[in-house]
CSV table of C-alpha atoms in Angstrom, one decimal:
chain,number,residue,atom,x,y,z
S,1,UNK,CA,40.9,-25.4,-20.1
S,2,UNK,CA,41.6,-25.5,-16.3
S,3,UNK,CA,41.5,-21.7,-16.2
S,4,UNK,CA,38.1,-21.7,-18.0
S,5,UNK,CA,36.7,-24.2,-15.6
S,6,UNK,CA,37.9,-22.2,-12.6
S,7,UNK,CA,36.5,-19.0,-14.1
S,8,UNK,CA,33.1,-20.6,-14.6
S,9,UNK,CA,33.1,-21.8,-11.0
S,10,UNK,CA,34.0,-18.5,-9.6
S,11,UNK,CA,31.6,-16.4,-11.8
S,12,UNK,CA,28.4,-17.3,-9.8
S,13,UNK,CA,30.2,-16.6,-6.6
S,14,UNK,CA,31.3,-13.2,-7.8
S,15,UNK,CA,27.8,-12.4,-9.1
S,16,UNK,CA,26.1,-13.4,-5.9
S,17,UNK,CA,28.5,-11.4,-3.8
S,18,UNK,CA,27.5,-8.3,-5.8
S,19,UNK,CA,23.9,-8.8,-4.5
S,20,UNK,CA,25.1,-8.2,-0.9
S,21,UNK,CA,24.6,-4.5,-0.3
S,22,UNK,CA,24.4,-4.1,3.5
S,23,UNK,CA,23.4,-0.7,4.9
S,24,UNK,CA,25.5,1.1,7.5
S,25,UNK,CA,23.9,3.5,10.0
S,26,UNK,CA,24.9,6.5,12.0
S,27,UNK,CA,22.7,7.7,14.9
S,28,UNK,CA,22.7,9.2,18.3
S,29,UNK,CA,24.5,7.1,20.9
S,30,UNK,CA,21.6,7.8,23.3
S,31,UNK,CA,18.3,8.3,21.5
S,32,UNK,CA,16.2,11.2,22.6
S,33,UNK,CA,12.9,9.8,21.6
S,34,UNK,CA,11.3,7.2,23.8
S,35,UNK,CA,8.0,5.7,23.0
S,36,UNK,CA,5.8,3.5,25.1
S,37,UNK,CA,7.2,0.0,24.5
S,38,UNK,CA,4.8,-2.8,23.8
S,39,UNK,CA,5.5,-6.3,24.9
S,40,UNK,CA,5.1,-8.5,21.8
S,41,UNK,CA,4.8,-12.1,20.9
S,42,UNK,CA,6.6,-13.2,17.8
S,43,UNK,CA,5.8,-16.2,15.6
S,44,UNK,CA,7.9,-16.6,12.4
S,45,UNK,CA,7.3,-19.6,10.2
S,46,UNK,CA,9.2,-18.6,7.1
S,47,UNK,CA,13.0,-19.2,7.6
S,48,UNK,CA,13.6,-17.2,4.4
S,49,UNK,CA,12.4,-13.9,6.1
S,50,UNK,CA,15.6,-12.6,7.7
S,51,UNK,CA,14.2,-10.0,10.1
S,52,UNK,CA,14.4,-9.5,13.8
S,53,UNK,CA,12.0,-7.4,15.8
S,54,UNK,CA,13.9,-4.7,17.6
S,55,UNK,CA,11.2,-2.8,19.3
S,56,UNK,CA,7.4,-2.2,19.2
S,57,UNK,CA,6.1,1.2,20.4
S,58,UNK,CA,2.7,2.7,20.5
S,59,UNK,CA,1.3,6.2,20.8
S,60,UNK,CA,-2.1,8.0,20.5
S,61,UNK,CA,-3.1,10.4,17.7
S,62,UNK,CA,-6.2,12.5,17.1
S,63,UNK,CA,-9.2,11.4,19.0
S,64,UNK,CA,-7.5,8.6,21.0
S,65,UNK,CA,-6.6,6.5,18.0
S,66,UNK,CA,-3.7,4.1,18.5
S,67,UNK,CA,-0.7,4.2,16.4
S,68,UNK,CA,1.8,1.4,16.3
S,69,UNK,CA,5.4,1.3,15.1
S,70,UNK,CA,7.3,-1.9,14.7
S,71,UNK,CA,11.1,-1.6,14.3
S,72,UNK,CA,12.7,-4.5,12.3
S,73,UNK,CA,16.3,-5.2,11.5
S,74,UNK,CA,17.4,-7.3,8.6
S,75,UNK,CA,19.7,-10.1,9.7
S,76,UNK,CA,20.9,-10.7,6.1
S,77,UNK,CA,23.4,-8.8,4.1
S,78,UNK,CA,21.2,-9.2,1.0
S,79,UNK,CA,18.2,-7.3,-0.1
S,80,UNK,CA,14.8,-8.8,0.7
S,81,UNK,CA,11.3,-8.2,-0.6
S,82,UNK,CA,8.6,-8.7,1.9
S,83,UNK,CA,4.8,-8.0,2.2
S,84,UNK,CA,3.2,-6.9,5.4
S,85,UNK,CA,-0.1,-5.9,6.7
S,86,UNK,CA,-1.6,-4.8,10.0
S,87,UNK,CA,-4.8,-6.2,11.5
S,88,UNK,CA,-6.6,-4.6,14.4
S,89,UNK,CA,-8.6,-6.0,17.4
S,90,UNK,CA,-10.9,-4.1,19.8
S,91,UNK,CA,-10.9,-4.5,23.6
S,92,UNK,CA,-13.1,-7.6,23.3
S,93,UNK,CA,-10.6,-9.3,21.0
S,94,UNK,CA,-12.9,-8.9,18.0
S,95,UNK,CA,-11.5,-8.0,14.7
S,96,UNK,CA,-11.9,-4.2,14.2
S,97,UNK,CA,-12.5,-3.2,10.6
S,98,UNK,CA,-11.2,-5.0,7.5
S,99,UNK,CA,-7.5,-6.0,7.5
S,100,UNK,CA,-5.3,-3.5,6.0
S,101,UNK,CA,-4.0,-4.0,2.5
S,102,UNK,CA,-0.8,-6.1,2.0
S,103,UNK,CA,2.0,-3.7,1.3
S,104,UNK,CA,5.3,-4.4,-0.4
S,105,UNK,CA,8.5,-3.4,1.3
S,106,UNK,CA,12.1,-3.6,0.2
S,107,UNK,CA,14.6,-4.3,3.0
S,108,UNK,CA,18.3,-3.7,2.2
S,109,UNK,CA,21.0,-5.7,3.7
S,110,UNK,CA,21.3,-5.1,7.5
S,111,UNK,CA,18.8,-2.2,7.2
S,112,UNK,CA,16.5,-1.2,10.0
S,113,UNK,CA,13.0,-0.4,8.9
S,114,UNK,CA,10.0,1.0,10.7
S,115,UNK,CA,6.5,-0.4,9.9
S,116,UNK,CA,3.8,1.9,11.2
S,117,UNK,CA,0.1,1.7,11.2
S,118,UNK,CA,-2.8,3.8,12.6
S,119,UNK,CA,-5.9,2.1,14.0
S,120,UNK,CA,-9.1,2.4,11.9
S,121,UNK,CA,-10.9,3.9,14.9
S,122,UNK,CA,-10.5,4.6,18.6
S,123,UNK,CA,-12.0,1.2,19.4
S,124,UNK,CA,-9.2,-0.7,17.9
S,125,UNK,CA,-6.5,-1.2,20.5
S,126,UNK,CA,-4.7,-4.5,19.8
S,127,UNK,CA,-2.9,-5.3,16.6
S,128,UNK,CA,-1.3,-8.2,14.6
S,129,UNK,CA,1.4,-7.6,12.1
S,130,UNK,CA,1.6,-10.2,9.3
S,131,UNK,CA,4.9,-10.5,7.4
S,132,UNK,CA,5.6,-12.8,4.5
S,133,UNK,CA,8.4,-13.1,1.9
S,134,UNK,CA,7.3,-11.7,-1.4
S,135,UNK,CA,6.9,-14.2,-4.2
S,136,UNK,CA,7.8,-11.5,-6.8
N,1,UNK,CA,9.4,-49.1,-41.4
N,2,UNK,CA,10.7,-45.9,-40.0
N,3,UNK,CA,12.6,-46.3,-36.8
N,4,UNK,CA,13.2,-43.5,-34.3
N,5,UNK,CA,16.0,-43.3,-31.9
N,6,UNK,CA,15.3,-43.2,-28.1
N,7,UNK,CA,16.4,-39.5,-28.1
N,8,UNK,CA,14.0,-38.6,-31.0
N,9,UNK,CA,11.1,-40.3,-29.2
N,10,UNK,CA,11.9,-38.6,-25.9
N,11,UNK,CA,12.2,-35.2,-27.7
N,12,UNK,CA,8.9,-35.7,-29.5
N,13,UNK,CA,7.1,-36.6,-26.3
N,14,UNK,CA,8.6,-33.8,-24.4
N,15,UNK,CA,7.5,-31.3,-27.1
N,16,UNK,CA,4.0,-32.7,-27.2
N,17,UNK,CA,3.8,-32.4,-23.4
N,18,UNK,CA,4.9,-28.8,-23.5
N,19,UNK,CA,2.4,-28.0,-26.2
N,20,UNK,CA,-0.4,-29.5,-24.1
N,21,UNK,CA,0.6,-27.7,-21.0
N,22,UNK,CA,0.9,-24.4,-22.9
N,23,UNK,CA,-2.7,-24.8,-24.0
N,24,UNK,CA,-4.0,-25.5,-20.5
N,25,UNK,CA,-5.3,-22.6,-18.4
N,26,UNK,CA,-6.0,-22.3,-14.7
N,27,UNK,CA,-9.6,-22.4,-13.5
N,28,UNK,CA,-10.9,-19.1,-12.3
N,29,UNK,CA,-11.0,-18.6,-8.5
N,30,UNK,CA,-11.3,-15.8,-5.9
N,31,UNK,CA,-8.2,-14.1,-4.5
N,32,UNK,CA,-7.8,-11.5,-1.8
N,33,UNK,CA,-8.2,-8.1,-3.6
N,34,UNK,CA,-5.7,-6.6,-1.3
N,35,UNK,CA,-3.3,-9.5,-1.2
N,36,UNK,CA,0.0,-10.1,-2.9
N,37,UNK,CA,-1.5,-12.4,-5.5
N,38,UNK,CA,-3.1,-9.5,-7.4
N,39,UNK,CA,-1.8,-8.8,-10.9
N,40,UNK,CA,0.7,-5.9,-11.1
N,41,UNK,CA,0.8,-4.0,-14.4
N,42,UNK,CA,2.9,-1.2,-15.6
N,43,UNK,CA,0.4,0.6,-17.7
N,44,UNK,CA,-2.5,1.1,-15.2
N,45,UNK,CA,-3.2,1.8,-11.6
N,46,UNK,CA,-4.1,-1.5,-10.0
N,47,UNK,CA,-6.6,-2.1,-7.2
N,48,UNK,CA,-3.8,-2.6,-4.7
N,49,UNK,CA,-2.3,0.7,-5.8
N,50,UNK,CA,-5.5,2.5,-5.0
N,51,UNK,CA,-5.8,0.8,-1.7
N,52,UNK,CA,-2.2,1.5,-0.6
N,53,UNK,CA,-2.4,5.1,-1.7
N,54,UNK,CA,-5.7,5.7,0.0
N,55,UNK,CA,-4.6,4.0,3.2
N,56,UNK,CA,-1.3,5.9,3.3
N,57,UNK,CA,-3.0,9.3,2.7
N,58,UNK,CA,-5.7,8.6,5.3
N,59,UNK,CA,-3.2,7.6,7.9
N,60,UNK,CA,-1.2,10.8,7.2
N,61,UNK,CA,-4.3,12.9,7.6
N,62,UNK,CA,-5.4,11.3,10.8
N,63,UNK,CA,-1.9,11.4,12.3
N,64,UNK,CA,-1.6,15.2,11.5
N,65,UNK,CA,-4.2,16.1,14.1
N,66,UNK,CA,-5.7,18.8,11.9
N,67,UNK,CA,-9.1,17.2,11.9
N,68,UNK,CA,-9.5,18.1,15.5
N,69,UNK,CA,-9.2,21.8,14.6
N,70,UNK,CA,-12.6,21.7,13.1
N,71,UNK,CA,-15.5,23.7,14.4
N,72,UNK,CA,-17.6,20.6,14.5
N,73,UNK,CA,-16.8,17.2,16.0
N,74,UNK,CA,-16.8,15.1,13.9
N,75,UNK,CA,-15.6,17.5,11.2
N,76,UNK,CA,-17.8,18.1,8.2
N,77,UNK,CA,-16.0,17.6,4.9
N,78,UNK,CA,-16.8,17.5,1.2
N,79,UNK,CA,-14.8,16.0,-1.6
N,80,UNK,CA,-13.7,18.6,-4.2
N,81,UNK,CA,-12.0,18.1,-7.5
N,82,UNK,CA,-9.5,15.2,-7.9
N,83,UNK,CA,-7.8,15.9,-11.2
N,84,UNK,CA,-6.7,13.0,-13.4
N,85,UNK,CA,-3.3,13.9,-14.8
N,86,UNK,CA,-2.6,10.4,-16.1
N,87,UNK,CA,-3.0,9.0,-19.6
N,88,UNK,CA,-5.7,6.5,-18.7
N,89,UNK,CA,-9.3,6.9,-18.0
N,90,UNK,CA,-9.8,6.4,-14.3
N,91,UNK,CA,-12.6,6.9,-11.8
N,92,UNK,CA,-11.1,8.8,-8.8
N,93,UNK,CA,-13.8,7.2,-6.6
N,94,UNK,CA,-11.4,4.3,-6.3
N,95,UNK,CA,-9.3,6.7,-4.2
N,96,UNK,CA,-11.8,9.0,-2.6
N,97,UNK,CA,-14.3,6.3,-1.8
N,98,UNK,CA,-11.9,4.4,0.3
N,99,UNK,CA,-10.7,7.6,2.0
N,100,UNK,CA,-14.2,8.6,2.8
N,101,UNK,CA,-15.1,5.3,4.4
N,102,UNK,CA,-11.9,5.1,6.4
N,103,UNK,CA,-12.4,8.6,7.7
N,104,UNK,CA,-16.0,7.9,8.5
N,105,UNK,CA,-15.0,4.8,10.4
N,106,UNK,CA,-12.5,6.7,12.4
N,107,UNK,CA,-15.2,8.8,13.8
N,108,UNK,CA,-13.3,12.0,13.1
N,109,UNK,CA,-15.0,13.1,9.9
N,110,UNK,CA,-18.5,13.2,8.3
N,111,UNK,CA,-18.4,13.5,4.6
N,112,UNK,CA,-21.1,15.2,2.7
N,113,UNK,CA,-23.1,13.3,0.1
N,114,UNK,CA,-24.9,16.3,-1.1
N,115,UNK,CA,-22.1,18.8,-1.7
N,116,UNK,CA,-19.5,18.2,-4.4
N,117,UNK,CA,-17.3,20.1,-6.8
N,118,UNK,CA,-19.1,21.5,-9.8
N,119,UNK,CA,-22.5,20.7,-8.2
N,120,UNK,CA,-21.7,17.0,-8.3
N,121,UNK,CA,-24.0,15.2,-5.8
N,122,UNK,CA,-23.2,11.7,-4.6
N,123,UNK,CA,-26.8,11.1,-3.4
N,124,UNK,CA,-29.5,13.1,-5.2
N,125,UNK,CA,-32.2,11.7,-3.0
N,126,UNK,CA,-30.4,12.8,0.1
N,127,UNK,CA,-30.1,16.3,-1.5
N,128,UNK,CA,-33.8,16.4,-2.0
N,129,UNK,CA,-34.4,15.3,1.5
N,130,UNK,CA,-32.1,18.0,2.8
N,131,UNK,CA,-33.7,20.7,0.7
N,132,UNK,CA,-37.2,19.7,1.9
N,133,UNK,CA,-36.0,19.8,5.5
N,134,UNK,CA,-34.5,23.2,5.0
N,135,UNK,CA,-37.6,24.5,3.4
N,136,UNK,CA,-39.7,23.1,6.3
N,137,UNK,CA,-37.5,24.8,8.9
N,138,UNK,CA,-37.0,28.0,7.0
N,139,UNK,CA,-33.3,27.6,7.0
N,140,UNK,CA,-31.7,30.1,4.5
N,141,UNK,CA,-28.1,29.8,5.6
N,142,UNK,CA,-26.0,28.5,2.7
N,143,UNK,CA,-25.4,24.8,3.2
N,144,UNK,CA,-21.7,25.1,2.3
N,145,UNK,CA,-21.1,27.1,5.4
N,146,UNK,CA,-21.6,24.0,7.4
N,147,UNK,CA,-18.5,22.5,5.9
N,148,UNK,CA,-15.2,22.6,7.9
N,149,UNK,CA,-12.9,21.2,5.2
N,150,UNK,CA,-12.7,20.2,1.6
N,151,UNK,CA,-10.5,17.6,0.1
N,152,UNK,CA,-8.9,18.0,-3.3
N,153,UNK,CA,-6.1,16.5,-5.2
N,154,UNK,CA,-4.4,15.3,-8.4
N,155,UNK,CA,-3.0,12.1,-9.8
N,156,UNK,CA,0.0,12.2,-12.0
N,157,UNK,CA,1.8,9.6,-14.0
N,158,UNK,CA,5.4,9.2,-15.2
N,159,UNK,CA,6.6,6.5,-17.6
N,160,UNK,CA,10.2,5.9,-18.5
N,161,UNK,CA,12.0,3.2,-20.4
N,162,UNK,CA,15.7,2.2,-20.5
N,163,UNK,CA,16.4,-0.6,-22.9
N,164,UNK,CA,14.0,-3.4,-22.0
N,165,UNK,CA,13.3,-2.0,-18.5
N,166,UNK,CA,10.1,-0.1,-18.1
N,167,UNK,CA,9.2,2.0,-15.0
N,168,UNK,CA,5.9,3.7,-14.2
N,169,UNK,CA,5.4,6.0,-11.3
N,170,UNK,CA,2.0,7.2,-10.1
N,171,UNK,CA,1.9,10.3,-7.8
N,172,UNK,CA,-1.2,10.8,-5.7
N,173,UNK,CA,-1.5,14.3,-4.2
N,174,UNK,CA,-4.1,15.4,-1.7
N,175,UNK,CA,-4.8,18.6,0.1
N,176,UNK,CA,-7.2,19.5,2.9
N,177,UNK,CA,-8.4,23.1,2.8
N,178,UNK,CA,-10.2,24.9,5.6
N,179,UNK,CA,-12.7,27.8,5.5
N,180,UNK,CA,-10.1,30.4,4.8
N,181,UNK,CA,-9.2,28.6,1.6
N,182,UNK,CA,-5.7,27.5,2.8
N,183,UNK,CA,-4.4,24.0,2.8
N,184,UNK,CA,-3.9,22.9,6.4
N,185,UNK,CA,-2.7,19.5,5.4
N,186,UNK,CA,-1.0,18.2,2.2
N,187,UNK,CA,0.6,15.0,1.4
N,188,UNK,CA,1.5,12.8,-1.5
N,189,UNK,CA,2.1,9.1,-2.2
N,190,UNK,CA,4.4,7.8,-4.9
N,191,UNK,CA,4.0,4.3,-6.3
N,192,UNK,CA,6.7,3.1,-8.6
N,193,UNK,CA,6.5,-0.2,-10.6
N,194,UNK,CA,9.2,-1.6,-12.7
N,195,UNK,CA,9.4,-4.5,-15.1
N,196,UNK,CA,11.2,-5.8,-18.2
N,197,UNK,CA,9.8,-6.3,-21.6
N,198,UNK,CA,10.2,-9.9,-22.8
N,199,UNK,CA,12.9,-10.5,-25.4
N,200,UNK,CA,10.3,-12.1,-27.7
N,201,UNK,CA,6.8,-10.8,-28.1
N,202,UNK,CA,5.2,-7.8,-26.5
């Protein structure tokens, strides 16, 4: 009886521990690629989104169109499901084009991901990245 | 007089409440068509799938830089055939319409509304206007020679099942061809959806 109770108590712990699948990485000690870093302002309301912003860099592609890359690192050992979208602003601070579609993203434990977006036109220069925890 | 125990009364009222709630629906309202609240189904391409595929392919095309290799600036492009390789009846304009408007907004591309694969014309009135203008100016050069690029593609579907788990993958393939008939840009987007069939019902 005692053994059964202990097994029942331990079972959820064993099951939950199997959901922890952190990702290890191997990379250059000194990266070769260096993009133009963007100073960013971060506002996170959802404590259940376990992500930290590592770096934001920008570059220009065809016709002077801005491209942004946001590097995020998971601070959890568990897999997360998030949704994200990019919104763009022009030099006057006005919204440039319709907001991008929300995209789903799976983030493995301790994984580093790169969210990239290209501006809708050469007039869009500033961006806002929205992140939320997926309800699914 | 029939007497019921407290447990029987509680169970009956709980069952009645559940039946009432099951019969209630949610009033209709608007949602963001590109938001996370949209319905996700395994047996069809949903609106958010079209949006994500179109946006990803458009971004890839713009980032490649090939559009600036065109003779004209902005480049002149026409939409060629987009083959439906799925089991459902779909209108590929869900994909190409969004790509066209995104490229047009970027200022890098002008898409033709009077040239299409198989003689398909998006705007018949614009075609008439164009022909009248060409007749008035005596232009005899074939109109298709003004094009820099054509966009073609294919949409494929793969469905698999393992026990109660169902998985559907949609593959969106696009290619940009230049005047020489070679693809100078190609890319594909894969969208995979997975779900489980309920133990009871369908």
